[in-house]
Amino acid sequence: MKLKLKIALIGLFIVSSHSIMAQSKTIHGVITDPSGFPLPGASINVVGTQNSASTDFDGKYSLKGVNPTDKITYSYVGLISQTITVGERNSINVTLVQSTQNLNEVVVAYGTQKRTKVTGAVSTVSSKDITAVPITNAESALQGRAAGVTVVNGAPGSNPTVTIRGLATMGNSAPLYVIDGVLAGNLSGLSPNDIESISVLKDASTTALYGSKAFNGVIMVTTKKGKKGPGQLTFSTYVGGQEVTKRYSVLNTQQYLQYAKDLGSDLTARAAEFGNINTNWQDQIFQTGVMQDYNLSFSNGTETSTGRYSAEYLKQEGAVINTGFERYSFRANNTQDIGKLKIGSNMGISFSTINPERSAGGRTLLEHAIKMAPYLPIYNENSLGGYQGPSAIDGNDAENPVRVANLGYQKINNLSIIGNIYAELEIYKGLKFRSQVSLDYYTGKDHTFVPSFQDGSYHKQAFSSTNETNSQGQTIVFDNSLTYKTTIAQKHNLEVLGVITKIDGKSQSVAAGSRYYISNEIDQLRYNEGSLGSANYEEKNLGYIVRINYDYDDKYMLAVSGRRDASSRFGANNRWGNFYSVAAGWNIAKENFMQNSIFSTLKLRASTGTTGNDRIDNYQYSATLLANYNYPIGGANAPGVSLGVAANPNLKWESKLDRNIGLDFGFFDEKLTGSFEYFNNKSSDILFAVPLAASVGSAGGGTQIQNIADVKVSGFEVSIGFNDRKGDFTWSAVANLGTSKNEVVSLAPGVTSVLGGPSARAGLENFSRLEVGQPLFYFYGYQTNGIYQNQAEVDAVFGPGQTAVKPGDIKIVDRDGNKVINSDDKTNIGNPYPDFTYGLNLSAAYKNFDFNCFITGVAGNDIYNANTFDLKGMNRLFNASTDVLDRANVVNGVVTNPSATLPRAQGADINWSSANQRYIEDGSFTRLKNIALGYTLTGDAFKSYFSKARFYISGQNLITITNYSGLDPEIARADGNANSAGIDLGRYPQPKSVIFGIDVTF
């Protein structure tokens, strides 16, 4: 009996030992992304233990000491983690799919929404697309990637001009930017590498919750957050060069001297003084600028907390001499779960320095460069300051552009802090309360120093000058919201949101200047020979918000929202505004009759609603005064004041009624996807500064802000995408197209038209006009019809005896046939806003190689090329286009070269002073915005150093197809107003660039 018991115990021990030994084993496998590409650096953790591993460059892993009952978590930044019970398996391969937010959710006002339940018009741009092109401002990433969004870039450090769904207002047309729930003026301080996604909200269903701020659409930015799992360190950098290769064809010295003789100036001896040189002034102002960027980030997370920290250094030398942009940016995003309480913060800080393109005498560097006499040298050591410029003998008052750019300096230093702190408490199942405080803070210093100089008799300064403007401002937003989500009977899904938001903003600035006559070494402000001015404002907004989202079984959707806003920018009579939206959707693909169809997505949606606009200067409802106005009293001038802005206590909100119909579709398990949109919007009571007549007591330049116009805007948007994610070779293509057409439908009583836009050149009349039945600020001027060949042609139009216009002058179309050319003959000669914008993004990968090609463009817009006025106006002696060599040649009252398209030199005033078709050009273009080729390293030699390393080469703006004769058809606005669009005053052209980069993950 004892022997049997011993044998049994021994057997039990052996079996138990064998079982225990069998429980511990090694698990192997491969982790891949949704396209089947191996994921190096993915994390593998046994739940509840310290046992972990990571994948190599081929996505392979090996994890020892694993028991059958263990659970293993597989995770990778940006993808959904998976937890799998081991069981009897020794090999586990895992495919990680995109995170829920990337795949199924869209960021909307005050939260997120499942993509299948979105009833409004939203376009989303992913982090991959944002970082595909090396950019300094994240707004540039939207160019060509979001249907209906127009982006125009400018000089380094400047903010791109962004327009959503065409022009719907006359003033500030910029959209509202929201960064992690923080209202911001732009994205200039945000590194593109920190952005997870950008959502563009385009209709009232998605924007109405922002009420007064959302009139021009909303750009929602979500920054990258920490992910659960072990820490991950990422470093990326690129370096390259950029330059402008196109030039205007201008006269060389020999041609210029003959041209000057034709205009009555013999400058042969003058050119000989300088050795008959030939200076190419355009080559002197353009350079090859170096670009470099360094970005470092660290991300980690546990079951209860996450964090991500990043730092970036960016430096961009401009393609124009002495221009550039430098930025240091830092960001920290954190979350912490404490039971039912979740707290978090998103903070970003940036320091930047801008060296802007300098100007002088109201002219850009390019204008000076194309006007300067080619026989003048750049430098003259005998001149004060060391530069050579024109004198009276030259008959040319263009300034030396190299001196303008390089003598002295201008620096703009900015500090920006944007962030929030929030707490979210789950009061009851489905009921959450969230409180958030947001801050947008900035300081700026614009400092300019110019030493004394004299480079000729025209341009001199007997003193050194110092000018500085210091500004500071902040916007604090308090948001308190209550959200309730519930599902009734498993099919009725309800979400109710209530928000109270309060916005407090203030700003102040001080501008000062001084002069020194005794030294060029003192760059300081002083009281004597000085100037001083200051300004400040405060503004407040208060909003009450309600939103209700309902859907039945993900098939039928209804969304209703309302907002009541108060703005301090309006007087007591009309301070409050009410805004609403209603949207409905039908997910047809969910219907039983659609089962087993080719459609994986088919959703019809429609929305309507209103938004408001208060983007005018503060205190415009109240009267202001202009100082420094002299009145004649007793035969002498007496200092006084004049009316500046006339009071308007009845000033009220602009409002916009949005109507949108959309269809989303997906075929063959989302292999082919797309959407169609049609929108028809009407803006009412548009705010505009109307000039005041002197008879009301204004000294000139006085205005009154009025609600003067109604405008309608309509258009279509199409987005189509295809992807093939199987096999070694994968590829995808995404195309979008957006159209937009606006028309003024009414003006206030007594207002028939409004002229606007900056005067393109001195002596040239304004040409942007506002009129019922026409697009906003269309180009207004004379039509032309060739050149008068002889006196008989002139007399046929004007009648005998008219002497102002002669053979060789431009034919102005006499539209009313009364043989008098006057303003009655002016008409619409162009529209600065495009009929449609488009983009095409092609991506492909083969094993370790990846390729991207991005094309963007616009069509149907016109450009008023003021440089043509400089180069072909021939009203006075400046350097000119080589085309003037073939100008009309008149002998004995007859044009001897009838094929000439340019008029005679120094002809009738109407040749150059009037706004006419001569200066209008087609601004359409197609641009290869980016092309890139990358390679990801693999192999055992790299495994001990990196989890991922990718090298790439990229080119930007390498090919542009356009009929525009200027240096660049992408024209930045001369100022921030819509009425200056499409006017090329010699704006900063977009350079071509080539960069080399590397992305490394440790």
Short mmCIF file of C-alpha atoms in Angstrom, two decimals, residues 383-674:
data_model
loop_
_atom_site.label_atom_id
_atom_site.label_comp_id
_atom_site.label_asym_id
_atom_site.label_seq_id
_atom_site.Cartn_x
_atom_site.Cartn_y
_atom_site.Cartn_z
CA SER A 383 28.94 107.06 -51.47
CA LEU A 384 27.62 107.33 -47.92
CA GLY A 385 26.46 103.82 -47.14
CA GLY A 386 28.50 102.28 -49.97
CA TYR A 387 25.78 101.84 -52.59
CA GLN A 388 25.08 103.42 -55.98
CA GLY A 389 21.65 104.74 -56.93
CA PRO A 390 20.18 107.03 -59.56
CA SER A 391 20.53 110.80 -59.69
CA ALA A 392 18.52 113.44 -61.49
CA ILE A 393 20.62 112.97 -64.62
CA ASP A 394 19.40 109.38 -64.86
CA GLY A 395 15.75 110.42 -64.99
CA ASN A 396 14.92 107.23 -63.06
CA ASP A 397 14.00 107.26 -59.38
CA ALA A 398 13.92 103.52 -58.68
CA GLU A 399 15.94 102.66 -55.59
CA ASN A 400 18.88 100.28 -55.40
CA PRO A 401 17.09 97.10 -54.24
CA VAL A 402 20.25 95.60 -52.75
CA ARG A 403 20.66 98.66 -50.56
CA VAL A 404 17.00 98.57 -49.56
CA ALA A 405 17.33 94.91 -48.54
CA ASN A 406 20.76 94.94 -46.90
CA LEU A 407 21.46 98.38 -45.43
CA GLY A 408 20.36 98.18 -41.81
CA TYR A 409 17.92 95.48 -40.81
CA GLN A 410 14.37 94.64 -39.82
CA LYS A 411 13.55 91.85 -37.39
CA ILE A 412 10.19 90.75 -36.08
CA ASN A 413 10.42 88.69 -32.87
CA ASN A 414 7.30 86.85 -31.76
CA LEU A 415 6.40 84.76 -28.74
CA SER A 416 3.29 82.60 -28.81
CA ILE A 417 1.74 80.47 -26.06
CA ILE A 418 -1.34 78.43 -26.94
CA GLY A 419 -2.80 75.84 -24.62
CA ASN A 420 -5.51 74.64 -22.32
CA ILE A 421 -6.13 72.85 -19.05
CA TYR A 422 -9.26 70.77 -18.61
CA ALA A 423 -11.03 68.41 -16.25
CA GLU A 424 -13.74 65.94 -17.21
CA LEU A 425 -15.90 64.17 -14.63
CA GLU A 426 -18.26 61.28 -15.29
CA ILE A 427 -21.15 62.18 -12.99
CA TYR A 428 -23.35 59.30 -14.02
CA LYS A 429 -23.20 56.66 -16.70
CA GLY A 430 -23.23 58.61 -19.97
CA LEU A 431 -23.31 62.01 -18.21
CA LYS A 432 -20.07 64.02 -18.24
CA PHE A 433 -19.17 67.50 -17.11
CA ARG A 434 -16.13 69.20 -18.63
CA SER A 435 -14.52 72.48 -17.64
CA GLN A 436 -11.75 74.01 -19.71
CA VAL A 437 -9.65 77.17 -19.64
CA SER A 438 -7.80 78.09 -22.85
CA LEU A 439 -5.15 80.70 -23.52
CA ASP A 440 -3.87 82.28 -26.71
CA TYR A 441 -1.09 84.69 -25.71
CA TYR A 442 1.39 86.54 -27.88
CA THR A 443 4.02 89.25 -27.78
CA GLY A 444 5.72 90.84 -30.75
CA LYS A 445 8.54 93.27 -31.41
CA ASP A 446 9.08 94.75 -34.87
CA HIS A 447 12.40 96.60 -34.92
CA THR A 448 13.89 98.43 -37.92
CA PHE A 449 17.21 100.26 -38.12
CA VAL A 450 18.43 102.15 -41.21
CA PRO A 451 21.75 104.06 -41.10
CA SER A 452 22.32 107.28 -43.00
CA PHE A 453 23.07 106.94 -46.72
CA GLN A 454 23.24 108.78 -50.02
CA ASP A 455 23.50 106.71 -53.16
CA GLY A 456 22.48 109.50 -55.53
CA SER A 457 20.60 112.77 -55.62
CA TYR A 458 17.21 111.05 -55.50
CA HIS A 459 17.64 108.79 -52.48
CA LYS A 460 19.39 109.88 -49.33
CA GLN A 461 18.92 109.96 -45.59
CA ALA A 462 21.01 112.32 -43.46
CA PHE A 463 20.33 110.48 -40.23
CA SER A 464 20.10 106.97 -38.86
CA SER A 465 16.56 105.94 -37.98
CA THR A 466 15.24 103.50 -35.43
CA ASN A 467 11.61 102.40 -35.35
CA GLU A 468 10.04 99.84 -33.07
CA THR A 469 6.55 98.53 -32.42
CA ASN A 470 5.88 96.39 -29.36
CA SER A 471 2.60 94.53 -29.08
CA GLN A 472 1.06 92.18 -26.59
CA GLY A 473 -2.28 90.44 -26.44
CA GLN A 474 -4.19 87.51 -25.08
CA THR A 475 -7.46 85.69 -25.45
CA ILE A 476 -8.79 83.62 -22.55
CA VAL A 477 -11.72 81.29 -23.16
CA PHE A 478 -13.76 79.65 -20.37
CA ASP A 479 -15.82 76.64 -21.50
CA ASN A 480 -18.15 74.65 -19.28
CA SER A 481 -20.05 71.83 -20.92
CA LEU A 482 -22.41 69.04 -19.95
CA THR A 483 -22.77 66.01 -22.25
CA TYR A 484 -25.20 63.14 -21.99
CA LYS A 485 -25.04 60.04 -24.19
CA THR A 486 -27.42 57.14 -24.03
CA THR A 487 -28.83 54.29 -26.08
CA ILE A 488 -32.48 53.33 -25.72
CA ALA A 489 -33.74 49.91 -26.77
CA GLN A 490 -30.35 49.24 -28.38
CA LYS A 491 -31.19 51.31 -31.47
CA HIS A 492 -32.08 54.85 -30.39
CA ASN A 493 -28.79 56.72 -29.86
CA LEU A 494 -29.00 60.16 -28.28
CA GLU A 495 -26.38 62.76 -27.43
CA VAL A 496 -27.18 66.12 -25.82
CA LEU A 497 -24.56 68.83 -25.34
CA GLY A 498 -24.85 72.13 -23.48
CA VAL A 499 -22.06 74.69 -23.32
CA ILE A 500 -21.53 78.10 -21.79
CA THR A 501 -18.49 79.87 -23.24
CA LYS A 502 -16.97 83.21 -22.33
CA ILE A 503 -14.21 84.92 -24.28
CA ASP A 504 -12.08 87.76 -22.90
CA GLY A 505 -9.55 89.36 -25.23
CA LYS A 506 -7.28 92.34 -24.92
CA SER A 507 -4.32 93.81 -26.75
CA GLN A 508 -2.01 96.77 -26.52
CA SER A 509 0.76 98.18 -28.68
CA VAL A 510 3.32 100.98 -28.51
CA ALA A 511 5.07 102.39 -31.59
CA ALA A 512 8.07 104.69 -31.34
CA GLY A 513 10.74 106.10 -33.61
CA SER A 514 13.77 108.37 -33.40
CA ARG A 515 16.62 109.81 -35.47
CA TYR A 516 20.33 110.35 -34.90
CA TYR A 517 22.25 112.86 -37.01
CA ILE A 518 25.68 112.34 -35.47
CA SER A 519 26.23 108.58 -35.59
CA ASN A 520 25.25 105.38 -37.38
CA GLU A 521 26.33 103.29 -34.40
CA ILE A 522 23.41 104.05 -32.08
CA ASP A 523 20.41 101.82 -32.56
CA GLN A 524 18.29 103.06 -29.67
CA LEU A 525 15.10 105.03 -29.17
CA ARG A 526 15.29 108.53 -27.76
CA TYR A 527 12.84 111.37 -27.07
CA ASN A 528 14.39 114.11 -29.23
CA GLU A 529 13.60 113.80 -32.93
CA GLY A 530 11.20 111.08 -31.87
CA SER A 531 7.66 109.89 -32.41
CA LEU A 532 5.38 107.98 -30.08
CA GLY A 533 1.97 106.39 -30.33
CA SER A 534 -0.02 103.67 -28.63
CA ALA A 535 -3.26 101.74 -28.91
CA ASN A 536 -5.16 99.17 -26.91
CA TYR A 537 -8.50 97.39 -26.91
CA GLU A 538 -10.61 94.96 -24.96
CA GLU A 539 -13.27 92.67 -26.35
CA LYS A 540 -15.71 90.21 -24.85
CA ASN A 541 -17.97 87.47 -26.16
CA LEU A 542 -20.55 85.38 -24.37
CA GLY A 543 -22.22 82.32 -25.87
CA TYR A 544 -24.87 79.76 -24.89
CA ILE A 545 -24.82 76.55 -26.93
CA VAL A 546 -27.07 73.51 -27.28
CA ARG A 547 -26.62 70.53 -29.62
CA ILE A 548 -28.73 67.38 -29.97
CA ASN A 549 -27.60 64.41 -32.06
CA TYR A 550 -29.96 61.49 -32.63
CA ASP A 551 -29.74 58.42 -34.80
CA TYR A 552 -31.79 55.27 -35.17
CA ASP A 553 -29.66 52.16 -35.58
CA ASP A 554 -26.98 54.15 -37.44
CA LYS A 555 -29.46 54.47 -40.33
CA TYR A 556 -31.38 57.69 -39.81
CA MET A 557 -29.64 60.72 -38.29
CA LEU A 558 -30.80 64.09 -37.05
CA ALA A 559 -28.64 66.88 -35.62
CA VAL A 560 -29.95 70.15 -34.23
CA SER A 561 -27.93 72.96 -32.68
CA GLY A 562 -28.41 76.52 -31.49
CA ARG A 563 -26.17 79.28 -30.20
CA ARG A 564 -26.88 82.71 -28.76
CA ASP A 565 -23.93 85.10 -28.90
CA ALA A 566 -23.14 88.56 -27.58
CA SER A 567 -20.23 90.59 -28.96
CA SER A 568 -18.73 93.80 -27.60
CA ARG A 569 -17.98 94.90 -31.18
CA PHE A 570 -21.59 95.98 -31.60
CA GLY A 571 -23.57 98.63 -29.78
CA ALA A 572 -26.33 97.94 -27.29
CA ASN A 573 -29.01 97.96 -30.02
CA ASN A 574 -27.79 94.80 -31.75
CA ARG A 575 -25.30 93.15 -29.44
CA TRP A 576 -26.91 89.70 -29.44
CA GLY A 577 -27.11 87.28 -32.34
CA ASN A 578 -28.83 83.89 -32.69
CA PHE A 579 -27.50 81.04 -34.82
CA TYR A 580 -28.82 77.56 -35.49
CA SER A 581 -28.39 74.48 -37.64
CA VAL A 582 -30.46 71.47 -38.62
CA ALA A 583 -29.02 68.42 -40.40
CA ALA A 584 -30.32 65.01 -41.39
CA GLY A 585 -28.69 61.91 -42.81
CA TRP A 586 -29.71 58.55 -44.26
CA ASN A 587 -27.18 55.72 -44.18
CA ILE A 588 -28.60 53.83 -47.14
CA ALA A 589 -25.91 51.13 -46.97
CA LYS A 590 -27.41 49.96 -43.66
CA GLU A 591 -30.76 49.13 -45.22
CA ASN A 592 -31.66 45.47 -45.69
CA PHE A 593 -32.15 45.89 -49.44
CA MET A 594 -28.49 47.03 -49.68
CA GLN A 595 -27.09 43.86 -48.18
CA ASN A 596 -24.55 42.06 -50.38
CA SER A 597 -24.35 45.10 -52.68
CA ILE A 598 -21.13 46.62 -53.99
CA PHE A 599 -21.61 49.55 -51.60
CA SER A 600 -19.77 49.43 -48.29
CA THR A 601 -20.80 53.07 -47.65
CA LEU A 602 -23.70 55.04 -49.06
CA LYS A 603 -24.93 57.98 -47.02
CA LEU A 604 -27.13 60.88 -48.08
CA ARG A 605 -27.09 64.01 -45.91
CA ALA A 606 -28.40 67.57 -45.91
CA SER A 607 -28.02 70.56 -43.64
CA THR A 608 -29.01 74.17 -43.24
CA GLY A 609 -28.19 76.79 -40.64
CA THR A 610 -26.72 80.18 -39.85
CA THR A 611 -23.43 81.57 -38.60
CA GLY A 612 -22.45 85.12 -37.73
CA ASN A 613 -19.56 87.48 -38.25
CA ASP A 614 -18.26 90.27 -36.03
CA ARG A 615 -14.77 90.58 -37.55
CA ILE A 616 -14.46 94.31 -37.64
CA ASP A 617 -12.23 96.61 -35.62
CA ASN A 618 -13.31 97.25 -32.07
CA TYR A 619 -15.49 100.24 -31.15
CA GLN A 620 -16.68 100.83 -34.74
CA TYR A 621 -20.21 101.51 -33.49
CA SER A 622 -18.82 104.62 -31.77
CA ALA A 623 -17.43 107.83 -33.27
CA THR A 624 -13.67 108.41 -33.44
CA LEU A 625 -11.57 111.46 -34.27
CA LEU A 626 -8.60 112.07 -36.56
CA ALA A 627 -5.89 114.36 -35.17
CA ASN A 628 -3.31 116.53 -36.96
CA TYR A 629 -5.87 118.34 -39.06
CA ASN A 630 -5.38 122.08 -39.54
CA TYR A 631 -8.20 124.60 -39.78
CA PRO A 632 -7.74 128.10 -41.28
CA ILE A 633 -8.57 130.55 -38.49
CA GLY A 634 -7.68 134.21 -38.64
CA GLY A 635 -5.49 133.71 -41.69
CA ALA A 636 -3.38 131.06 -39.97
CA ASN A 637 -3.48 127.32 -39.51
CA ALA A 638 -4.87 126.13 -36.20
CA PRO A 639 -4.47 122.51 -35.07
CA GLY A 640 -7.68 120.56 -34.70
CA VAL A 641 -9.41 117.26 -35.24
CA SER A 642 -11.74 115.79 -37.83
CA LEU A 643 -14.29 113.00 -37.92
CA GLY A 644 -12.58 109.62 -38.35
CA VAL A 645 -15.18 106.86 -37.96
CA ALA A 646 -18.77 108.02 -37.80
CA ALA A 647 -20.93 106.45 -35.10
CA ASN A 648 -23.38 103.74 -36.09
CA PRO A 649 -25.38 102.53 -33.07
CA ASN A 650 -27.50 100.29 -35.33
CA LEU A 651 -24.51 98.28 -36.52
CA LYS A 652 -25.40 94.59 -36.44
CA TRP A 653 -24.10 91.12 -37.13
CA GLU A 654 -23.29 89.79 -40.54
CA SER A 655 -25.12 86.51 -40.92
CA LYS A 656 -24.77 83.64 -43.36
CA LEU A 657 -27.38 81.05 -44.24
CA ASP A 658 -25.67 77.80 -45.26
CA ARG A 659 -27.37 75.05 -47.24
CA ASN A 660 -25.55 71.82 -48.03
CA ILE A 661 -26.40 68.49 -49.66
CA GLY A 662 -23.86 65.68 -49.63
CA LEU A 663 -23.43 62.04 -50.64
CA ASP A 664 -20.70 59.77 -49.24
CA PHE A 665 -19.97 56.48 -50.95
CA GLY A 666 -17.61 53.52 -50.74
CA PHE A 667 -17.30 50.51 -53.03
CA PHE A 668 -15.77 47.08 -52.64
CA ASP A 669 -15.00 47.24 -48.92
CA GLU A 670 -13.83 50.88 -49.13
CA LYS A 671 -11.35 50.26 -51.92
CA LEU A 672 -12.99 53.11 -53.82
CA THR A 673 -14.38 55.97 -51.73
CA GLY A 674 -15.60 59.48 -52.30
#
